[in-house]
Amino acid sequence: MKPALNIHDIPKWNQWIIFSLQHLFAMFGATILVPALTGLDPAVALVSSGVGTLAFILITKGSVPAYLGSSFAFIYPITQSIEAAGIGGAMIGSFFAGLAYGVVALAIRLGGMKSIIKLLPPIVVGPVIIVIGLALAPTAVDMAMNAPDTGEYSTKYFTIALVTLAITVLASIFLKGFLGLIPVLIGIIGGYVFALTQGIVDTSGVQAAWNQIVTADSIGAFFSGIFTVPNFTIPFVDYNVADVFSWQLFFTMVPIAVVTVSEHIGHQLALSKIVDQNMLVKPGLHSSLTGDGVATIIASLLGGPPNTTYGENIGVLAITRVFSVFVIGGTAVLAILFGFTGLITALISSVPSAVMGGVSIMLFGIIAASGLRTMIDSQLDLGDKRNLIISSIILVIGIGGAFLRFQIADLDLEINSMALAALVGVVLNLVLPGKESGLGNGSLFTVEDQKQAASK
């Protein structure tokens, strides 16, 4: 099917705004959910996703129409890092995770796609994605059932969460077209309205922001009421890197890059099929991975969560056939503007935890289900002993909460369950014989993709 707009086509200005807003709504719910779950500032997440996407577009020379938003894979390690060393500590770990993308990109540029295929076949990627979703399940349930002030079970909060979940599910199933692309946002709005009727929403921040706008006695006061600087967390300004750095943070965050790199590859393959241009070859997987890593580094310098390419926006491309990278750039600019809009920031911050918990029940489940889909699409044979062993060990280590604690010199280090599961999966796949079975018959990496990418 012929595209409505090709990658380098510039839309008319009125269409440009509408197309960009559509992408904004597609990524909005998920991008603000990650900081809401981890205690980061949603406004900073919006700004960092926008700036990161613009950097990605520049690095890939405007050849990849992909939007980058907050990564769900890092929710658990970010939470752990904040508990251990504050937001500054989490940002240091995120910075090193971004550098890990660069290392992988360099390895691919030097060794070709064969190197990444050996490390991350579907038999490793699928179970690790399942682990990410199921390991986050207790977080979703806790937010849904328990009152945040007491930590105890609340029927009212659980009811709000279930109503939010129901609205999200119904929107996902029955809504079509543009509305069908934003079920998470619809669920949050519906849950928020219901929570208002239950009297648990603190609207004081929203009211204060609104009052500042309507009571402004000058143009300057009016604009200062609308636009607010997000709570950026800047290294050497808000924290001293030397004071919070530890190897523990490194081992908590960096191994998760194994998962996000595989996610990135899957998105590039899907995008290649949609736009009918092999992104793994031109501009090259090493180029897009570098862009993804730089976006994560930018986020870490601002106080936002690590970024990743978004499947939601790839879905928008597939439906609309509007492939213009200028539309994606417009979305990035809008996200930055939204991040600096105080009223919107206050509104986002007022969303109750029960609403987020209700949405998270489905989202975290979808993450786990996408891992199953990876294995199914790859036609992995779990009757094969090698595949059965690798997947089983990954699942039990990851979901069971196993961790590795050890000491190097005077440093006490710990690798958390998600990271350990990913690393063990990689090692088992490398040392056990019969590696071909781990690719499956319908691998994420098709024969054509492997040949073209490996020859690059």
XYZ file of N, CA and C in Angstrom, residues 72-84 89-90 93-94 97 128 131-132 135-136 247-259 393-406 412-425:
192
model
N 9.426 0.792 30.234
C 8.849 0.008 31.329
C 9.859 -0.964 31.923
N 10.833 -1.374 31.120
C 11.798 -2.373 31.578
C 12.596 -1.895 32.789
N 12.721 -0.572 32.944
C 13.559 -0.028 34.005
C 12.772 0.355 35.266
N 11.467 0.084 35.296
C 10.664 0.496 36.457
C 11.217 -0.084 37.756
N 11.417 -1.389 37.774
C 11.882 -2.049 39.001
C 13.288 -1.600 39.398
N 14.271 -1.617 38.482
C 15.618 -1.159 38.880
C 15.669 0.316 39.259
N 14.848 1.174 38.628
C 14.815 2.585 39.023
C 14.321 2.708 40.461
N 13.254 1.977 40.774
C 12.713 2.010 42.138
C 13.751 1.562 43.148
N 14.450 0.477 42.833
C 15.500 -0.024 43.728
C 16.628 0.996 43.885
N 17.016 1.602 42.793
C 18.118 2.571 42.826
C 17.748 3.814 43.613
N 16.508 4.277 43.473
C 16.062 5.447 44.230
C 16.045 5.145 45.717
N 15.592 3.948 46.071
C 15.582 3.559 47.484
C 16.997 3.500 48.055
N 17.961 3.087 47.225
C 19.331 2.923 47.701
C 20.122 4.220 47.700
N 21.178 8.691 42.223
C 21.739 7.362 42.028
C 21.101 6.636 40.862
N 19.766 6.765 40.748
C 19.062 6.135 39.633
C 19.515 6.724 38.299
N 22.886 5.244 37.275
C 22.675 3.919 36.697
C 22.103 4.002 35.300
N 21.177 4.929 35.093
C 20.578 5.126 33.773
C 21.617 5.605 32.762
N 23.532 2.698 31.629
C 22.704 1.880 30.747
C 22.709 2.457 29.337
N 12.696 -13.451 29.190
C 13.110 -12.270 29.949
C 12.010 -11.203 29.928
N 9.432 -12.188 32.367
C 9.892 -11.892 33.727
C 9.638 -10.434 34.087
N 9.916 -9.534 33.150
C 9.718 -8.106 33.417
C 8.265 -7.839 33.790
N 7.271 -9.808 37.204
C 7.965 -9.290 38.389
C 7.367 -7.957 38.835
N 6.761 -7.225 37.898
C 6.127 -5.949 38.237
C 4.701 -6.123 38.742
N 29.033 0.714 42.491
C 28.945 -0.362 41.518
C 27.624 -1.094 41.637
N 26.988 -0.984 42.795
C 25.676 -1.586 42.971
C 24.680 -0.992 41.963
N 24.736 0.329 41.803
C 23.849 0.988 40.841
C 24.137 0.490 39.432
N 25.411 0.304 39.142
C 25.819 -0.186 37.820
C 25.192 -1.545 37.537
N 25.313 -2.461 38.489
C 24.810 -3.823 38.281
C 23.292 -3.914 38.404
N 22.664 -2.897 38.967
C 21.209 -2.875 39.037
C 20.590 -2.450 37.713
N 21.199 -1.487 37.047
C 20.596 -0.883 35.862
C 21.126 -1.421 34.536
N 22.429 -1.566 34.418
C 23.034 -1.876 33.116
C 22.556 -3.203 32.515
N 22.446 -4.306 33.284
C 22.007 -5.555 32.658
C 20.623 -5.485 32.017
N 19.777 -4.546 32.459
C 18.444 -4.418 31.869
C 18.547 -3.949 30.418
N 19.687 -3.364 30.059
C 19.888 -2.953 28.666
C 19.820 -4.146 27.717
N 20.096 -5.351 28.242
C 19.958 -6.565 27.420
C 18.530 -6.672 26.900
N 17.575 -6.358 27.775
C 16.169 -6.457 27.414
C 15.769 -5.353 26.443
N 14.653 -21.833 33.576
C 15.582 -21.227 34.530
C 15.421 -19.707 34.551
N 15.274 -19.107 33.387
C 15.063 -17.659 33.333
C 13.813 -17.263 34.110
N 12.718 -17.984 33.901
C 11.447 -17.648 34.550
C 11.522 -17.788 36.062
N 12.095 -18.868 36.541
C 12.134 -19.093 37.992
C 13.060 -18.098 38.684
N 14.223 -17.849 38.115
C 15.146 -16.876 38.713
C 14.531 -15.488 38.727
N 13.921 -15.090 37.611
C 13.362 -13.745 37.507
C 12.138 -13.524 38.354
N 11.159 -14.427 38.268
C 9.903 -14.265 39.004
C 10.083 -14.623 40.477
N 10.976 -15.566 40.738
C 11.191 -15.995 42.129
C 11.937 -14.975 42.978
N 12.543 -13.990 42.345
C 13.232 -12.946 43.103
C 14.653 -13.294 43.491
N 15.259 -14.251 42.788
C 16.649 -14.611 43.102
C 17.570 -13.430 42.804
N 18.609 -13.303 43.590
C 19.599 -12.255 43.330
C 20.977 -12.790 43.685
N 21.976 -12.139 43.128
C 23.362 -12.550 43.372
C 24.062 -11.448 44.142
N 24.521 -11.773 45.327
C 25.212 -10.805 46.170
C 26.656 -11.270 46.358
N 27.582 -10.383 46.108
C 28.988 -10.745 46.236
C 29.791 -9.508 46.609
N 30.221 -4.163 48.364
C 29.153 -5.155 48.432
C 28.224 -4.927 47.242
N 28.174 -5.896 46.335
C 27.415 -5.745 45.106
C 26.271 -6.743 45.052
N 25.208 -6.360 44.341
C 24.050 -7.233 44.197
C 23.456 -7.071 42.808
N 23.211 -8.189 42.127
C 22.536 -8.192 40.824
C 21.103 -8.638 41.075
N 20.125 -7.778 40.738
C 18.735 -8.091 41.051
C 18.187 -9.200 40.152
N 16.974 -9.629 40.440
C 16.405 -10.821 39.806
C 16.244 -10.669 38.297
N 15.755 -9.503 37.843
C 15.566 -9.313 36.400
C 16.896 -9.377 35.666
N 17.872 -8.647 36.184
C 19.185 -8.617 35.545
C 19.838 -9.989 35.583
N 19.726 -10.671 36.709
C 20.333 -11.990 36.842
C 19.686 -12.980 35.883
N 18.365 -12.913 35.747
C 17.663 -13.807 34.827
C 18.141 -13.591 33.393
N 18.302 -12.317 33.009
C 18.766 -12.012 31.652
C 20.189 -12.519 31.431
N 21.062 -12.284 32.403
C 22.454 -12.699 32.259
C 22.596 -14.215 32.225
N 21.856 -14.909 33.087
C 21.894 -16.370 33.102
C 21.384 -16.930 31.781
N 20.328 -16.316 31.234
C 19.803 -16.756 29.949
C 20.822 -16.612 28.836
